[in-house]
Amino acid sequence: MERTDKRLTMLPYGQQWLDEEDIEAVVQVLRGDFITQGPMIQAFEQKVASYAGAKYGVAFSNGTAALHGACFAAGIGSGDEVITTPLTFLASSNCVLYQGGTPVFADIDPITYNIDPRQIELKLTPRTKAVIPVDFSGQPAEMDRIQEIARLHNLIVIEDAAHSIGADYQGRKVGSWADMTMFSFHPVKHVTTAEGGMIVTDNEVFYRKLLQFRSHGMTRDPQELTRNEGPWYYEMQSLGYNYRMTDMQAALGVSQMDKLDGFIDKRREIVAIYNRELAGIPGLVLPEQHPEAASSWHLYVVRFLPEYFEGSRREIFEAFRDCNIGVNVHYMPVYLQPYYRELGYAEGLCSNAEAYYETAITLPLFPKMSDMDVQQVIDVTKDIVRRFKKGNV
Ligand SMILES: *Cc1c(COP(=O)(O)O)cnc(C)c1O
């Protein structure tokens, strides 16, 4: 049996890329007067909002907090239903639970893996208040159709764009489609602030609510105060949290944003190599693109169809890991988590997402990968295909 030369260390599926400029940007903040609640926050917010084609940005301590803020601003509460995809990270539906709302899962399109607009329509009820589409793997969901459904039924659209900053749909940037769009700056995402997140929006009412929610529900804005007892005076007008980002993080974010387009180019180059080198292998399904979508490629997911391969997905997964290729699985349908099962969600709810989950493996993809890293992923994948291939297919 052929062996691929084993790497000495595990290649992760995703990783940040920081350079001396990034480090210097953080150090400068540390040497200055404001390490939190200073001027870098607005600089970062403006940079991301203008990049994404939105008017306002509100930075948060992480993407999950940002989603929580968006659900608050949308007025989600007890008795409200919010439709989202099961193929996502926990935060996309947990944010609905935080507000006392009910997540409703609509199945994915089996080709793009994004929420299927027809399935959204099937899940609508008089209680539906919002939709949270997720741009899975970096490919925008079908935002034109989702917006159309939302307009028709008076729903708020909160786009979970944790995977898709820099992507576009019908030539329009992610961030300019939904009522509110969330970006995450976790180190595996396109640009990082270690932990961090942001909502971008064109809506001033949402913007003001998000600002308050991020900081205890407080305001000092003279326009918003019900009375004014003096220069010290502030008011708490709603129940908020401390979800603030620090200036060190925002400075890192500003510096990283300058590199975003270069990072996306590099991701697209690696994807083109994977697509070319792994094409035409029977039973190995490569990621497909919607004709209107231009992904910014957070994840490269392949599927090993069981009809073509001996052994389970688990054995195939472990074979990659044995070769120090740090593959991953994104994601088990959220409602199959024990906590959600206890809430009453059950297997069989979204058959496409469940079928997807049984066969998916995420290959490493990040801009700092070397040519050799990329080649090793390809060699190991081809080797595993040979080792696990069924005899007579
Ligand atoms: C990363 C991620 C989040 C949450 O972001 P954090 O910054 O880690 O809180 C939400 N949704 C999706 C789809 C993600 O991948």
mmCIF file of N, CA and C and ligand atoms in Angstrom, residues 62-64 67 88-89 91-92 134 160 162-163 182 184-186 189 196 331, ligand 1:
data_model
loop_
_atom_site.group_PDB
_atom_site.id
_atom_site.type_symbol
_atom_site.label_atom_id
_atom_site.label_comp_id
_atom_site.label_asym_id
_atom_site.label_seq_id
_atom_site.Cartn_x
_atom_site.Cartn_y
_atom_site.Cartn_z
ATOM 1 N N ASN A 62 -17.534 39.278 20.662
ATOM 2 C CA ASN A 62 -17.412 38.098 19.796
ATOM 3 C C ASN A 62 -18.634 38.050 18.883
ATOM 4 N N GLY A 63 -18.598 37.150 17.928
ATOM 5 C CA GLY A 63 -19.690 37.064 16.953
ATOM 6 C C GLY A 63 -20.999 36.607 17.581
ATOM 7 N N THR A 64 -20.892 35.752 18.589
ATOM 8 C CA THR A 64 -22.086 35.245 19.262
ATOM 9 C C THR A 64 -22.810 36.386 19.978
ATOM 10 N N LEU A 67 -24.623 38.421 17.443
ATOM 11 C CA LEU A 67 -25.902 37.805 17.051
ATOM 12 C C LEU A 67 -26.964 38.018 18.132
ATOM 13 N N THR A 88 -24.951 24.747 10.811
ATOM 14 C CA THR A 88 -24.269 25.954 11.267
ATOM 15 C C THR A 88 -23.654 25.702 12.622
ATOM 16 N N PHE A 89 -22.895 26.698 13.074
ATOM 17 C CA PHE A 89 -22.376 26.652 14.431
ATOM 18 C C PHE A 89 -23.512 27.010 15.391
ATOM 19 N N ALA A 91 -24.115 29.045 17.628
ATOM 20 C CA ALA A 91 -24.480 30.434 17.933
ATOM 21 C C ALA A 91 -25.643 30.946 17.095
ATOM 22 N N SER A 92 -25.793 30.454 15.848
ATOM 23 C CA SER A 92 -26.837 30.981 14.953
ATOM 24 C C SER A 92 -28.238 30.740 15.496
ATOM 25 N N VAL A 134 -27.401 31.563 7.028
ATOM 26 C CA VAL A 134 -25.962 31.458 7.285
ATOM 27 C C VAL A 134 -25.278 31.232 5.939
ATOM 28 N N ASP A 160 -26.050 35.593 9.111
ATOM 29 C CA ASP A 160 -24.863 35.119 9.815
ATOM 30 C C ASP A 160 -23.768 34.960 8.768
ATOM 31 N N ALA A 162 -20.503 34.903 9.419
ATOM 32 C CA ALA A 162 -19.253 34.536 10.094
ATOM 33 C C ALA A 162 -18.258 33.912 9.112
ATOM 34 N N HIS A 163 -18.780 33.253 8.059
ATOM 35 C CA HIS A 163 -17.908 32.571 7.092
ATOM 36 C C HIS A 163 -17.626 33.402 5.846
ATOM 37 N N MET A 182 -23.919 39.786 10.492
ATOM 38 C CA MET A 182 -22.926 39.523 11.547
ATOM 39 C C MET A 182 -21.626 38.984 10.949
ATOM 40 N N SER A 184 -17.715 37.528 12.242
ATOM 41 C CA SER A 184 -16.936 37.030 13.383
ATOM 42 C C SER A 184 -15.453 37.211 13.089
ATOM 43 N N PHE A 185 -14.697 37.521 14.136
ATOM 44 C CA PHE A 185 -13.249 37.709 13.980
ATOM 45 C C PHE A 185 -12.470 36.716 14.833
ATOM 46 N N HIS A 186 -13.037 35.536 14.983
ATOM 47 C CA HIS A 186 -12.318 34.427 15.625
ATOM 48 C C HIS A 186 -11.124 34.047 14.731
ATOM 49 N N LYS A 189 -11.486 32.508 11.274
ATOM 50 C CA LYS A 189 -12.241 33.244 10.258
ATOM 51 C C LYS A 189 -11.285 34.079 9.388
ATOM 52 N N GLY A 196 -13.940 38.415 18.655
ATOM 53 C CA GLY A 196 -14.542 39.652 18.185
ATOM 54 C C GLY A 196 -15.652 39.387 17.199
ATOM 55 N N TYR A 331 -21.138 20.696 9.815
ATOM 56 C CA TYR A 331 -21.381 20.612 11.251
ATOM 57 C C TYR A 331 -22.365 19.467 11.458
HETATM 58 C C1 LIG B 1 -17.730 31.464 14.264
HETATM 59 C C2 LIG B 1 -19.187 31.448 14.061
HETATM 60 C C3 LIG B 1 -20.083 32.148 14.866
HETATM 61 C C4 LIG B 1 -19.739 32.799 16.171
HETATM 62 O O1 LIG B 1 -18.661 33.585 16.185
HETATM 63 P P1 LIG B 1 -17.766 33.782 17.510
HETATM 64 O O2 LIG B 1 -17.013 34.992 17.158
HETATM 65 O O3 LIG B 1 -16.908 32.553 17.638
HETATM 66 O O4 LIG B 1 -18.672 33.955 18.671
HETATM 67 C C5 LIG B 1 -21.425 32.184 14.499
HETATM 68 N N1 LIG B 1 -21.865 31.537 13.421
HETATM 69 C C6 LIG B 1 -21.037 30.810 12.632
HETATM 70 C C7 LIG B 1 -21.600 30.124 11.431
HETATM 71 C C8 LIG B 1 -19.686 30.725 12.929
HETATM 72 O O5 LIG B 1 -18.885 29.983 12.164
#
